mmCIF file of C-alpha atoms in Angstrom:
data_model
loop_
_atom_site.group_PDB
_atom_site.id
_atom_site.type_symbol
_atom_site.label_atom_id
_atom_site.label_comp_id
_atom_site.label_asym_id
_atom_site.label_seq_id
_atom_site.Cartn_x
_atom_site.Cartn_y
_atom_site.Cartn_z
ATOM 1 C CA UNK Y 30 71.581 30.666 79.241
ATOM 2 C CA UNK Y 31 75.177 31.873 79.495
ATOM 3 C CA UNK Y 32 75.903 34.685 77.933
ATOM 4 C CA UNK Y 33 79.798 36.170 77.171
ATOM 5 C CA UNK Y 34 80.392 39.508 74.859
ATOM 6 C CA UNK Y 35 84.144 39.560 74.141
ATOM 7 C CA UNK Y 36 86.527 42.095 72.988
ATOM 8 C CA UNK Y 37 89.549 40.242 71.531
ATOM 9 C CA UNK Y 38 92.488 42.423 71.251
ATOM 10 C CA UNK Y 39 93.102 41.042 67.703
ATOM 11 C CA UNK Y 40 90.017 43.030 66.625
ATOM 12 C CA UNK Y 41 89.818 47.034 66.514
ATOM 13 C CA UNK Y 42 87.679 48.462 69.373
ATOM 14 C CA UNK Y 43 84.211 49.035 68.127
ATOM 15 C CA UNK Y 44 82.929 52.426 66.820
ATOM 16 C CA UNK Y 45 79.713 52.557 68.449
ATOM 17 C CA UNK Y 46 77.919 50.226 71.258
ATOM 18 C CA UNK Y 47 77.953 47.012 70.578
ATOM 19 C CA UNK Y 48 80.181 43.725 71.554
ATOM 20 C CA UNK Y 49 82.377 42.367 68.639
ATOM 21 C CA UNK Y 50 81.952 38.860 69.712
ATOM 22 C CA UNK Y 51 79.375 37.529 71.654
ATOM 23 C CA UNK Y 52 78.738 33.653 72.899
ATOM 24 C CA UNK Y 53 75.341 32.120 73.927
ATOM 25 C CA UNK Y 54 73.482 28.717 73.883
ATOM 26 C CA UNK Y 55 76.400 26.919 72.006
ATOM 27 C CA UNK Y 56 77.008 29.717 69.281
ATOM 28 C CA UNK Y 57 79.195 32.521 68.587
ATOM 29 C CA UNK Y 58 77.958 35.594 66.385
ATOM 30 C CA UNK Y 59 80.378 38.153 65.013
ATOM 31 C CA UNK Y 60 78.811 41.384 64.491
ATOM 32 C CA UNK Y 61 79.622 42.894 60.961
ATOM 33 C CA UNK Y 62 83.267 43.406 60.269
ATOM 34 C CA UNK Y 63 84.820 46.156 58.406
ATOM 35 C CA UNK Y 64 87.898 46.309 56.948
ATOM 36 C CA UNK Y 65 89.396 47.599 59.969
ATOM 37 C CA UNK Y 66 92.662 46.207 61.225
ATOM 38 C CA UNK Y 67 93.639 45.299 64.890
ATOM 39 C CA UNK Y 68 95.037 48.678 65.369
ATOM 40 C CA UNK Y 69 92.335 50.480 63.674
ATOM 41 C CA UNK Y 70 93.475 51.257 60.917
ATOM 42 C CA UNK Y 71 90.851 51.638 57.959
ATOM 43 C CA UNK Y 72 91.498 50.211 54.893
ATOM 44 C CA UNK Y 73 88.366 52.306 52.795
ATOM 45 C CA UNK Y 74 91.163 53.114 50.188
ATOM 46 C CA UNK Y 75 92.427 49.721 49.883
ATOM 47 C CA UNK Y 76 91.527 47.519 46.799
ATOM 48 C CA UNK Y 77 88.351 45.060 47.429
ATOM 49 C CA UNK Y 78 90.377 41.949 47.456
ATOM 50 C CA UNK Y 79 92.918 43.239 50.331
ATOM 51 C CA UNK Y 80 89.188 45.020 51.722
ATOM 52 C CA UNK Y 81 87.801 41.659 51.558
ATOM 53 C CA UNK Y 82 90.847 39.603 53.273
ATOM 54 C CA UNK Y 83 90.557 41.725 56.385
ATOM 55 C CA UNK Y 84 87.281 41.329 56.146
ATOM 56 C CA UNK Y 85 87.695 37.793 56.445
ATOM 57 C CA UNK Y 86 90.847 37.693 58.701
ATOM 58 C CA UNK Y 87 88.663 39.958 61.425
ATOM 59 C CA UNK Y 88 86.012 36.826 61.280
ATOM 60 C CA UNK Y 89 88.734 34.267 61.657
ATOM 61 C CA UNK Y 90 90.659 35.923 64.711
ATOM 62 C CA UNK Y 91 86.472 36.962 66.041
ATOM 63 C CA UNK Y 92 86.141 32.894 66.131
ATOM 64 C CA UNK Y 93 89.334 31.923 67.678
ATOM 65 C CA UNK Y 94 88.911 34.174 70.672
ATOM 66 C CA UNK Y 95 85.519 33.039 71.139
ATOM 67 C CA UNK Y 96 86.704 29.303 70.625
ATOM 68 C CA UNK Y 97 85.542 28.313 66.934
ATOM 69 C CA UNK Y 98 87.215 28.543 63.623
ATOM 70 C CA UNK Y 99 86.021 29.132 60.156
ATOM 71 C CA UNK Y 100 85.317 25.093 60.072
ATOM 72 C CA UNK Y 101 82.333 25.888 62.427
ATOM 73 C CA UNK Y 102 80.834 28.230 61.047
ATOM 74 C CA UNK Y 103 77.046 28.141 60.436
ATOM 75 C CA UNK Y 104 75.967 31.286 58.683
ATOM 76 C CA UNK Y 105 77.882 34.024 57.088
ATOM 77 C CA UNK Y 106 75.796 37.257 55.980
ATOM 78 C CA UNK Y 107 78.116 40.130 53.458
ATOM 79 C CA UNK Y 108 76.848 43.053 52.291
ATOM 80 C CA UNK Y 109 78.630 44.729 49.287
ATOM 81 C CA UNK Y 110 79.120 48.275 48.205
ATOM 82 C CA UNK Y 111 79.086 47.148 44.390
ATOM 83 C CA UNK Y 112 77.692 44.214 43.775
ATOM 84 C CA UNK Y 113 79.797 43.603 40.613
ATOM 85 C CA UNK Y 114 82.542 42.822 43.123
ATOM 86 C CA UNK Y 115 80.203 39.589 43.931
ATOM 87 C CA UNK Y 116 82.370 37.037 41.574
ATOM 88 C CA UNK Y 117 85.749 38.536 43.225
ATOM 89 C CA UNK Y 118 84.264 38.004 47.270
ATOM 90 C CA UNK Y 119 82.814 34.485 46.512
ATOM 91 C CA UNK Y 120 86.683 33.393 44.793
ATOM 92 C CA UNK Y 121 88.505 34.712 48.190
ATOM 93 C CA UNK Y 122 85.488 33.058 50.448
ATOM 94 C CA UNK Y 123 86.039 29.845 48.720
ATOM 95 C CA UNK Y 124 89.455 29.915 48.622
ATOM 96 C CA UNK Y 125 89.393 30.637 52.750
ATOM 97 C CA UNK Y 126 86.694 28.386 53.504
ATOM 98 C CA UNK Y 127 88.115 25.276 50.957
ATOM 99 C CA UNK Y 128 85.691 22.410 51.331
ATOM 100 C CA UNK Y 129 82.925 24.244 54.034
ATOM 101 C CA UNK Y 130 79.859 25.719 52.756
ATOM 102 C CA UNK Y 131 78.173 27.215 55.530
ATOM 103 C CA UNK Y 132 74.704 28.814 54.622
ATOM 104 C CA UNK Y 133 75.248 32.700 53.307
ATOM 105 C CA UNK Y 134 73.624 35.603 51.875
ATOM 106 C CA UNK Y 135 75.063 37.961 49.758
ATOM 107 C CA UNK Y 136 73.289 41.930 49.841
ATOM 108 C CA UNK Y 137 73.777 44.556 47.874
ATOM 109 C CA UNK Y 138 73.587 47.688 49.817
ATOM 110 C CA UNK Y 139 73.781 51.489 48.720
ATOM 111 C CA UNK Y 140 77.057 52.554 50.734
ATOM 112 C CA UNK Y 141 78.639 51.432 54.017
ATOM 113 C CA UNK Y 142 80.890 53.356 56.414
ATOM 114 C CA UNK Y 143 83.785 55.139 55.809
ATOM 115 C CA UNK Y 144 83.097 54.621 51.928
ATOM 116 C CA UNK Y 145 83.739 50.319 52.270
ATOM 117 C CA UNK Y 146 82.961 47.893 50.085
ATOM 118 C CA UNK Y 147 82.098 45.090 51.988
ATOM 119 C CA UNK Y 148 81.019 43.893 55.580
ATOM 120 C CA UNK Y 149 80.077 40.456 57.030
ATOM 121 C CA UNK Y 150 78.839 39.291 59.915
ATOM 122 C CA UNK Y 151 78.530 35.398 61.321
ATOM 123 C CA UNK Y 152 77.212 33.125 63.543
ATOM 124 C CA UNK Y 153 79.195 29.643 64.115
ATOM 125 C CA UNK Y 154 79.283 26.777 66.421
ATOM 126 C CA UNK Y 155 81.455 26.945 70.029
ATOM 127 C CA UNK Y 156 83.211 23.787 70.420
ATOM 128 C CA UNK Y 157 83.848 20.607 69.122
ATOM 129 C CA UNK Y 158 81.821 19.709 66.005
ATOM 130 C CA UNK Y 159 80.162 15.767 66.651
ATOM 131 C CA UNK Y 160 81.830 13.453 63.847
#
């Protein structure tokens, strides 16, 4: 099994040890994502929707470096800070993912760092998808 941990530099360097990004056996899985730009800055007093963009936009450029896009992915995991913010998340997912409906959970959690609301993590397909 090959095994590749990336850092992209379109992704802030991780807080704590751990690899972003890492590819094996055909897949790519994108540890959780904060709403942390690529130059670190945190966004914790941003409003959700511009929270959950980055959110998203830190999963996108996590696939391209590794080779995938959203189109690939396979599983999407989010964990809120307020789950009343659930209707607002799955409006911007939608409207980012269009037609794809990868499988997903949504979890409520207590808090996350840096006072957040939101972080997702992913797993997609490396590759060309068979027709």
């Amino acid at each position: 099994m090959s095994l590749r941990c990336l850092q992209p530099d379109t992704l802030a360097a991780p807080g704590g040890h751990y690899s972003p990004v890492v590819v094996a056996s055909g897949f790519v899985h994108v540890a959780g994502q904060l709403p942390i730009d690529a130059q670190g800055g945190k966004l914790g007093d941003a409003p959700f929707e511009v929270q959950a963009r980055q959110v998203l936009a830190n999963i996108q450029a996590a696939l391209l470096a590794a080779g995938s896009t959203p189109q690939r992915l396979v599983q999407v995991r989010v964990y809120l800070a307020d789950i009343g913010h659930w209707g607002a998340f799955n409006a911007l997912y939608a409207e980012w993912l269009g037609a794809h409906r990868p499988a997903r959970a949504v979890v409520p959690v207590p808090a996350l760092p840096f006072g957040f609301l939101i972080e997702a993590e992913a797993v997609a397909l490396v590759g060309e998808i068979a027709p």
